[in-house]
XYZ file of C-alpha atoms in Angstrom:
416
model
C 0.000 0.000 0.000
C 2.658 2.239 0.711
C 4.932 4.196 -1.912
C 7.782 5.518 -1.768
C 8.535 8.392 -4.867
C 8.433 11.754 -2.653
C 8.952 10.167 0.784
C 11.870 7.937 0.163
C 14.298 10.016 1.990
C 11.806 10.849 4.757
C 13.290 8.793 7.339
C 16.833 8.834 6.549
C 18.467 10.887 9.266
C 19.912 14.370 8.412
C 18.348 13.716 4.565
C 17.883 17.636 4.326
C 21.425 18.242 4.723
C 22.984 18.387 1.184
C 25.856 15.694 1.625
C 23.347 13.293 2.676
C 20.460 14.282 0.398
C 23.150 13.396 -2.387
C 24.425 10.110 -0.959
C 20.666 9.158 -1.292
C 19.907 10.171 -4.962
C 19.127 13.804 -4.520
C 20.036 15.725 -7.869
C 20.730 12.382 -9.874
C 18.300 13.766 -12.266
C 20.267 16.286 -13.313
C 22.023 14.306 -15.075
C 20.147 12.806 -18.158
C 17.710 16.657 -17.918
C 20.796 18.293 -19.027
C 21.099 15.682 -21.882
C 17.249 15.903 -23.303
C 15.883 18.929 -24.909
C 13.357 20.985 -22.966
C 10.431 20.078 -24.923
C 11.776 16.300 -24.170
C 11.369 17.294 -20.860
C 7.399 18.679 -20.815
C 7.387 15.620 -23.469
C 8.391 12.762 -20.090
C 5.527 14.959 -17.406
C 3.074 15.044 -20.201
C 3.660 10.913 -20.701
C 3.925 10.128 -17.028
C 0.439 11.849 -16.212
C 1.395 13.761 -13.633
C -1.649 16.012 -11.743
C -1.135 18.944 -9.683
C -1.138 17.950 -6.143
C -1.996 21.406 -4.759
C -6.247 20.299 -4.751
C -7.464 21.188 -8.797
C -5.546 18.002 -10.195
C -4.421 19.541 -13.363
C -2.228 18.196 -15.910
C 0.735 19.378 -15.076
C 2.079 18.826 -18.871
C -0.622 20.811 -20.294
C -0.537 23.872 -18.089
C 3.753 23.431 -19.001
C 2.809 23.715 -22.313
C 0.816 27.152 -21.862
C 4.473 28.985 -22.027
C 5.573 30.203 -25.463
C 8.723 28.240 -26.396
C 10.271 31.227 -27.700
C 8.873 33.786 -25.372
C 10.401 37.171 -25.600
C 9.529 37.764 -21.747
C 11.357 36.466 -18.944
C 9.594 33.284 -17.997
C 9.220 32.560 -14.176
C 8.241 29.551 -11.738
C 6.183 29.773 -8.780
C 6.250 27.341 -5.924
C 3.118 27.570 -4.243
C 4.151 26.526 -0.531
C 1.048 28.476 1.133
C -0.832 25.283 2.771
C -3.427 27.429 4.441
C -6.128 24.555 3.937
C -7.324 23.352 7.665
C -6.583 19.582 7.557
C -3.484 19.912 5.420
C -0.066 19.699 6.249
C 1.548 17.158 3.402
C 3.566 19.952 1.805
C 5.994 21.186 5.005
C 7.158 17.285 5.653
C 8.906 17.395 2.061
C 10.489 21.227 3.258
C 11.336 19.918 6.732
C 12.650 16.255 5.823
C 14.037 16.472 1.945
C 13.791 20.112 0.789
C 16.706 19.588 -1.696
C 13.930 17.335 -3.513
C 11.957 20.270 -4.058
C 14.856 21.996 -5.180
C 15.849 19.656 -7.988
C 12.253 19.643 -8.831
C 12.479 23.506 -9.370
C 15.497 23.219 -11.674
C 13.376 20.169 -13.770
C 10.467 22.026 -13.805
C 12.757 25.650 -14.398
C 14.946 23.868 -17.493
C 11.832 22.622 -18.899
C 10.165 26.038 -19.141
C 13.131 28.103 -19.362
C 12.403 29.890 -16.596
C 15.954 31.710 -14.685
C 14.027 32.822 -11.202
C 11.596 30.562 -9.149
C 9.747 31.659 -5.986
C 8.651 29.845 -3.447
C 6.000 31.413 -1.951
C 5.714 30.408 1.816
C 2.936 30.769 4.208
C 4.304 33.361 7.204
C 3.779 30.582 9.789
C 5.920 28.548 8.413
C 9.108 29.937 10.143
C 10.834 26.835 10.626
C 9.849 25.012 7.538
C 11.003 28.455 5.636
C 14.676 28.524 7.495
C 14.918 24.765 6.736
C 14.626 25.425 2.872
C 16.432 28.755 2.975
C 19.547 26.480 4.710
C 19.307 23.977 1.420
C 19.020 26.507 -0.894
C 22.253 28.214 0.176
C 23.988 24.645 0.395
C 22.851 24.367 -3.506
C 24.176 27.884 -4.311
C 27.607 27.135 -2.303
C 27.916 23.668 -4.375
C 26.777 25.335 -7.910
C 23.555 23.447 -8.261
C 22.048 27.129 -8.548
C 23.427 29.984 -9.754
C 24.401 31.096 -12.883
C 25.687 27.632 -14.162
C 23.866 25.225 -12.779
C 25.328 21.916 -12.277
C 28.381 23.264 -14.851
C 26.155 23.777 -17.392
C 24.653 26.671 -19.797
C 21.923 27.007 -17.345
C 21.161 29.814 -14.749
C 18.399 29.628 -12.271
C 18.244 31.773 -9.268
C 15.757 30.634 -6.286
C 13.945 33.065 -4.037
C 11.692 32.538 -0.769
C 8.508 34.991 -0.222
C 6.954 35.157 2.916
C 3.138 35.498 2.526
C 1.311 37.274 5.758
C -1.292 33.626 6.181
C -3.932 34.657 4.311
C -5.781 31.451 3.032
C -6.901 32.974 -0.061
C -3.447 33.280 -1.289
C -3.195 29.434 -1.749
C -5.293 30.669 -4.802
C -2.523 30.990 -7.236
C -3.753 34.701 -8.552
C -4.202 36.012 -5.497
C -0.606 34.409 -4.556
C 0.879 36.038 -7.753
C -0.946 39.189 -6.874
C 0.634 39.081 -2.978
C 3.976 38.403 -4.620
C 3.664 41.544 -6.576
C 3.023 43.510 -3.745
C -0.853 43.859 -3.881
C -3.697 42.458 -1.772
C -4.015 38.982 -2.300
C -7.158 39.108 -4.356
C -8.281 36.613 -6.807
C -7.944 37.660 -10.554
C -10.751 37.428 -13.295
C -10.260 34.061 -15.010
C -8.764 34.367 -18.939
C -11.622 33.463 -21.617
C -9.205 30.878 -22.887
C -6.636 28.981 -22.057
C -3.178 30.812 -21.497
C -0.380 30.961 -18.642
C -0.267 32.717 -15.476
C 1.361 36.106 -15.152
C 4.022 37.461 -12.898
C 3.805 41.403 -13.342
C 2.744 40.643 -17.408
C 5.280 37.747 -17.590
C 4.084 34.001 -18.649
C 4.450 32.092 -15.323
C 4.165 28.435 -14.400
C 2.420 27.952 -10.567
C 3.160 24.281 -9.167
C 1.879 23.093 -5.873
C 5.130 21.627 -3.058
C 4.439 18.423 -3.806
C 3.977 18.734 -7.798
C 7.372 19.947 -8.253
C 9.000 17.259 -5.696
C 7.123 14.571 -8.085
C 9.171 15.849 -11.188
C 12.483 14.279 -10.550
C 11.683 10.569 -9.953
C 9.869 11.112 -13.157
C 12.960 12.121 -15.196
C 15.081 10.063 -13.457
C 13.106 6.882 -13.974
C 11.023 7.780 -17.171
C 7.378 8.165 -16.948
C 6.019 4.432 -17.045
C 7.634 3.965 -13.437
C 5.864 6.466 -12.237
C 2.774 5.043 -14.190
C 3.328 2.139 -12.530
C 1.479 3.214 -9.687
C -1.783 4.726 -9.279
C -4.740 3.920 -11.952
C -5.324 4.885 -15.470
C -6.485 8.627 -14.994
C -4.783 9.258 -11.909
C -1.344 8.041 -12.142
C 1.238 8.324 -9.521
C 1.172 8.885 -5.646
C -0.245 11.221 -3.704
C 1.404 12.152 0.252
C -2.338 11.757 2.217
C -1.895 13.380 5.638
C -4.892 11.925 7.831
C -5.693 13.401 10.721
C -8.884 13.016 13.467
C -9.921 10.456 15.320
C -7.871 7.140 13.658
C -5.291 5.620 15.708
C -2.337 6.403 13.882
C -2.454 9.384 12.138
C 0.255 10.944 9.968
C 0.920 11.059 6.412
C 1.282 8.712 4.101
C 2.628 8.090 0.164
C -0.045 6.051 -1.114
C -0.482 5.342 -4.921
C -3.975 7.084 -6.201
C -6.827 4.227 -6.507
C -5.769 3.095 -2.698
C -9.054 1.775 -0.969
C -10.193 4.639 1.932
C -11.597 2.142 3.730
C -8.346 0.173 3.836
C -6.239 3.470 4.642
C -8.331 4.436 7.727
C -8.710 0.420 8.793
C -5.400 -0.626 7.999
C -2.921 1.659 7.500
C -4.425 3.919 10.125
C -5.141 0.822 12.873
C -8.985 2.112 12.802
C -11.307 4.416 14.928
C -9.392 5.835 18.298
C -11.117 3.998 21.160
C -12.580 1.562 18.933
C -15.944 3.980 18.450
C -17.516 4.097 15.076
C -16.809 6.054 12.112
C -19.144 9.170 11.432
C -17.829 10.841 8.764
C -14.942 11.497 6.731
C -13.694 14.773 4.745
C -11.402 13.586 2.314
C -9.083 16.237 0.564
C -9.123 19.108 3.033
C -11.854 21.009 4.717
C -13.082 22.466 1.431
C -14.513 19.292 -0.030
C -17.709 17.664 0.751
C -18.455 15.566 3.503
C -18.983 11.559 3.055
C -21.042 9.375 5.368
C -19.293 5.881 6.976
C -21.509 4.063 4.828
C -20.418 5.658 1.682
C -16.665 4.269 1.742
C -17.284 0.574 1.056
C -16.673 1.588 -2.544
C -14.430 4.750 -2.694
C -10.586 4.634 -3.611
C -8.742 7.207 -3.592
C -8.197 9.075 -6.891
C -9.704 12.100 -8.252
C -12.474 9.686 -10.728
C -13.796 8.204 -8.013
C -14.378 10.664 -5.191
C -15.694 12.982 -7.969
C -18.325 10.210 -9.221
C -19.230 10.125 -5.169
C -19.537 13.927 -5.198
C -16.957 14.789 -3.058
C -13.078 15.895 -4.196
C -9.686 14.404 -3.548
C -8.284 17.633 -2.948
C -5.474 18.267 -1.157
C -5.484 15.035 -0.022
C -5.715 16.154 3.816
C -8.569 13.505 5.145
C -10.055 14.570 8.567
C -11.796 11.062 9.999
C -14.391 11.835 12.820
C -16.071 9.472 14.892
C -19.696 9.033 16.508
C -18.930 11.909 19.352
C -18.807 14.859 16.718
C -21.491 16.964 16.330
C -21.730 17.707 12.209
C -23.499 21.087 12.733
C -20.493 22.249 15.294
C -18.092 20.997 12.808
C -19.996 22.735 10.352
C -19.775 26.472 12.329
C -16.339 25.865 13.104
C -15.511 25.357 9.632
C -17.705 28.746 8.682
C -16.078 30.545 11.248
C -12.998 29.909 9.860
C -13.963 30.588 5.770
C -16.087 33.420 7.243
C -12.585 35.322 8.537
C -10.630 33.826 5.482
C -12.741 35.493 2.729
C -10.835 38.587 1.232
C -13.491 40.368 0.552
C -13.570 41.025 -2.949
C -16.641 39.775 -3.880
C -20.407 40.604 -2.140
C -21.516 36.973 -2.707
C -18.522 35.658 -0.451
C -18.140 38.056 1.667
C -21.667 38.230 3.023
C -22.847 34.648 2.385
C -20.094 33.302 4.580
C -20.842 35.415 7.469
C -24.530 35.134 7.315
C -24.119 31.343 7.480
C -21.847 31.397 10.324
C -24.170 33.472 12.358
C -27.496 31.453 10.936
C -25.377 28.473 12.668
C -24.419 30.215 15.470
C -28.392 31.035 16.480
C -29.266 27.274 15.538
C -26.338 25.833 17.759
C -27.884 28.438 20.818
C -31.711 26.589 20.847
C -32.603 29.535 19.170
C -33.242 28.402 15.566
C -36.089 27.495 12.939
C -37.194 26.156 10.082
C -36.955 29.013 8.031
C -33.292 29.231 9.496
C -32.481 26.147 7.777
C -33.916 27.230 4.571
C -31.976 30.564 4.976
C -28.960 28.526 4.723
C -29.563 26.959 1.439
C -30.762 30.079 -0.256
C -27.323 32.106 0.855
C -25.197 29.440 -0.809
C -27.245 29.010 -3.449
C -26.181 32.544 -4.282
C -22.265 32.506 -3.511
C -21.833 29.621 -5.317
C -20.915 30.138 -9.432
C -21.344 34.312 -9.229
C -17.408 34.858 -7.661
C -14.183 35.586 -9.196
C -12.345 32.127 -7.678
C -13.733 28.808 -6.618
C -13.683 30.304 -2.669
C -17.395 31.008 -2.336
C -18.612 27.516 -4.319
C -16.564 25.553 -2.396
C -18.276 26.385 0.939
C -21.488 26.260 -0.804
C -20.637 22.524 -1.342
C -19.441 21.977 1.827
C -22.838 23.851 3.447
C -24.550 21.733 0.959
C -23.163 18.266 1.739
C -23.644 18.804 5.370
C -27.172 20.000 5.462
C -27.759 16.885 2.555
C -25.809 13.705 4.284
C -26.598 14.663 8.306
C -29.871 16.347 7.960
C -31.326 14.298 11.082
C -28.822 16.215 12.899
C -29.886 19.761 12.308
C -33.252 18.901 12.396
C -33.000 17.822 16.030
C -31.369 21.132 17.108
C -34.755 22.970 15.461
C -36.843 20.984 17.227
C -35.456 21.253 20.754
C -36.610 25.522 19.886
C-alpha cells in the first residue's frame, strides 16, 4: 500500500542536509535533464500523467505547455508553498525532511520552461519550515547546483523565498501572484481561454510543493515507473496526511486508486477507542463531507471521489467518529472561511458570514425552520457568481452537510 517516490528520503536521518540528500539520490536527475531537450522534458511529465497535487488536479504537462517556447519575456516559476487549507499539512514534511527534492524539482520544472528565477511562496507561519529550505538553498548555491551555471552547465536559475502574511486565499494561485507583486491577495478574473499565469505581465508556471517534488523521480526513472502506480487517470502517488480520530495518524505516500476504507482500517489501525466512524472529509476542509456508509466503494483518486460527489483535494482527510457533532463541525468550519474570505466579492463576503451566524443562532436553541432554509438560499447565491472557486466551495461543503446529516440539524430545530 505504501509508496515511496516523494517520501523515500523521509526517514533517513539528516536527509535535508545536502551531503546526505546526495548520498541518497538527490540531484541524480540532473544528469540525463541536461542531456534531453526541454520540450523532451514537458514531453516525459506530459507521458507520465502527472496532476497537480496542490487540490485542482491539473495536468501538469498541459498547463507546461501554456508557455511560449520562444517567449520574448522572462519566464518565471512559482512554488506555491502556502498550505493554508485546515486539515493539510503534506507539503511542510517534504520542506522539513528532503527540501533539496523540491529543489531539484524547481530546476526540472525551471529547465523545462526556461524559466531563470523561481519563488517559493511560503505561508508566514511557516518559520521553521522556511529557514529549513532557505539552509538547502544556500547549500545548492555554495555547491553550484544554482546559480548562474547550474550543475556546470549553460543554465542559470536563481531561487527566491517569499513570505506570505497567512492569508488562506493566497493558496489561490492569482491572489498568490498578486501578494507576490506587492498587492492584496485578491483573486484575478479568469482568462476566456486557455493561457499561462502572469508574474507582473510575464508568462508564469504555478506548481503546488508536492507537484514539483514529483518531477524528478519522473525524469530520473522515465514516466512508465511512475505510471506504474496509481490507476489509469490518476497516475502516480499522492502524500495523504490523515488526521482526526484514527489511531495512527500521519501522512502517508499512497499510490492514487488506494481503498479509503483500507487506509483508515489498515494503515491507520482504525477508529481511536474503537468507536464508530461518522464521517470522513477527504481532501481538506473544502470538499464535501462523506457518510461511513459511503466508503465501502471509494478509492482514492480524483475519478472516483468525484463520481461520489466529493473531491480528492489536497489530499488532507479529517476522519471523525460518533462523538462529533456535524453542525459544530460545520460552524467551526464557517467561522474559519467566514474570517478567510478577502473580501472582494459581495456573494462571499456576506454569504459566509450570514451562514456562520445562521449556525451560530441554531447551535444556541434559538433556531427554525426558516433558518435552515436561509442557509440553502445564501449558498445558493455565492456559489458560481465569484471571481475564484472560494465562495462555491463552501457552498458545497454547506450543501453536503445539510444533505448527508440532515437528522442532525433537524434535532437542534426541534429542541426551539
Amino acid at each position: 500500500m505504501i509508496a515511496k517516490v516523494v517520501s523515500k528520503n523521509f526517514d533517513i536521518p539528516n536527509a535535508h542536509t545536502l551531503e546526505v540528500a546526495r548520498a541518497n539520490g538527490r540531484y541524480a536527475s540532473l544528469e540525463k535533464l541536461f542531456c534531453i531537450s526541454p520540450d523532451e522534458t514537458i514531453c516525459e511529465i506530459e507521458r507520465s500523467g502527472l496532476r497537480g497535487k496542490g487540490g485542482g488536479g491539473a495536468l501538469t504537462g498541459e498547463k507546461w505547455r501554456l508557455i511560449p517556447p520562444q517567449s520574448s519575456k522572462p519566464v518565471y516559476l512559482v512554488v506555491n508553498a502556502d498550505e493554508g487549507e485546515p486539515g493539510t499539512f503534506k507539503d511542510r514534511q517534504i520542506l522539513e525532511f528532503d527540501p533539496h527534492l523540491l529543489i531539484e524539482g524547481i530546476i526540472c520544472a525551471s529547465y523545462a520552461i526556461n524559466a531563470h528565477h523561481a519563488y517559493v511562496y511560503i505561508r508566514g507561519e511557516y518559520v521553521f519550515w522556511m529557514n529549513r529550505l532557505q539552509q538547502a538553498i544556500d547549500e545548492a548555491y555554495a555547491a553550484g547546483l544554482l546559480g548562474n551555471s547550474v550543475f556546470g552547465r549553460d543554465f542559470s536559475l536563481h531561487v527566491t523565498i517569499h513570505k506570505g502574511a497567512g492569508a488562506y486565499i493566497c493558496g489561490e494561485k492569482t491572489a498568490l501572484l498578486e501578494s507576490l507583486e506587492g498587492k492584496r491577495g485578491h483573486p484575478r478574473l479568469k482568462p476566456k481561454g486557455k493561457e499561462p499565469e502572469w508574474f507582473f505581465g510575464n508568462p508564469t508556471v504555478v506548481n503546488n510543493v508536492e507537484t514539483i517534488a514529483s518531477v524528478p523521480f519522473i525524469i530520473r526513472e522515465g514516466y512508465a515507473s511512475y505510471r506504474a502506480y496509481g490507476t489509469e487517470q490518476s497516475p502516480g502517488t499522492m502524500l495523504f496526511g490523515i488526521s482526526g480520530h484514527v489511531k495512527k495518524p500521519g501522512v502517508y505516500e499512497l499510490p492514487y486508486g488506494t481503498s479509503m476504507k483500507r487506509v483508515i482500517y489498515e494503515l491507520c489501525g482504525g477508529i481511536k477507542g474503537d468507536k464508530n466512524l461518522k464521517a470522513i472529509i477527504p481532501g481538506g476542509s473544502s470538499v464535501q463531507i462523506l457518510r461511513a456508509d459511503e466508503i465501502e466503494a471509494i478509492t482514492l483518486d480524483y475519478e472516483c471521489l468525484k463520481a461520489h460527489g466529493s473531491a480528492l483535494g489536497t489530499g488532507g482527510m479529517i476522519v471523525l467518529d460518533e462523538s462529533v457533532s456535524i453542525p459544530e463541525a460545520m460552524k467551526n468550519l464557517f467561522a474559519f472561511y467566514h474570517h478567510e474570505s478577502c473580501g472582494q466579492c459581495t456573494p462571499c463576503r456576506e454569504g459566509t458570514g450570514w451562514v456562520d451566524r445562521i449556525l451560530a443562532k441554531i447551535l444556541a436553541g434559538e433556531g427554525s425552520k426558516e433558518d435552515y432554509q436561509t442557509i440553502l438560499d445564501a449558498v445558493d447565491t455565492m456559489n458560481g457568481k465569484t471571481i475564484c472557486v472560494f465562495a462555491p466551495s463552501v457552498a458545497f461543503i454547506a450543501q453536503s452537510y445539510l444533505k448527508k446529516f440532515p437528522d442532525e440539524f433537524e434535532a437542534l430545530l426541534r429542541s426551539r
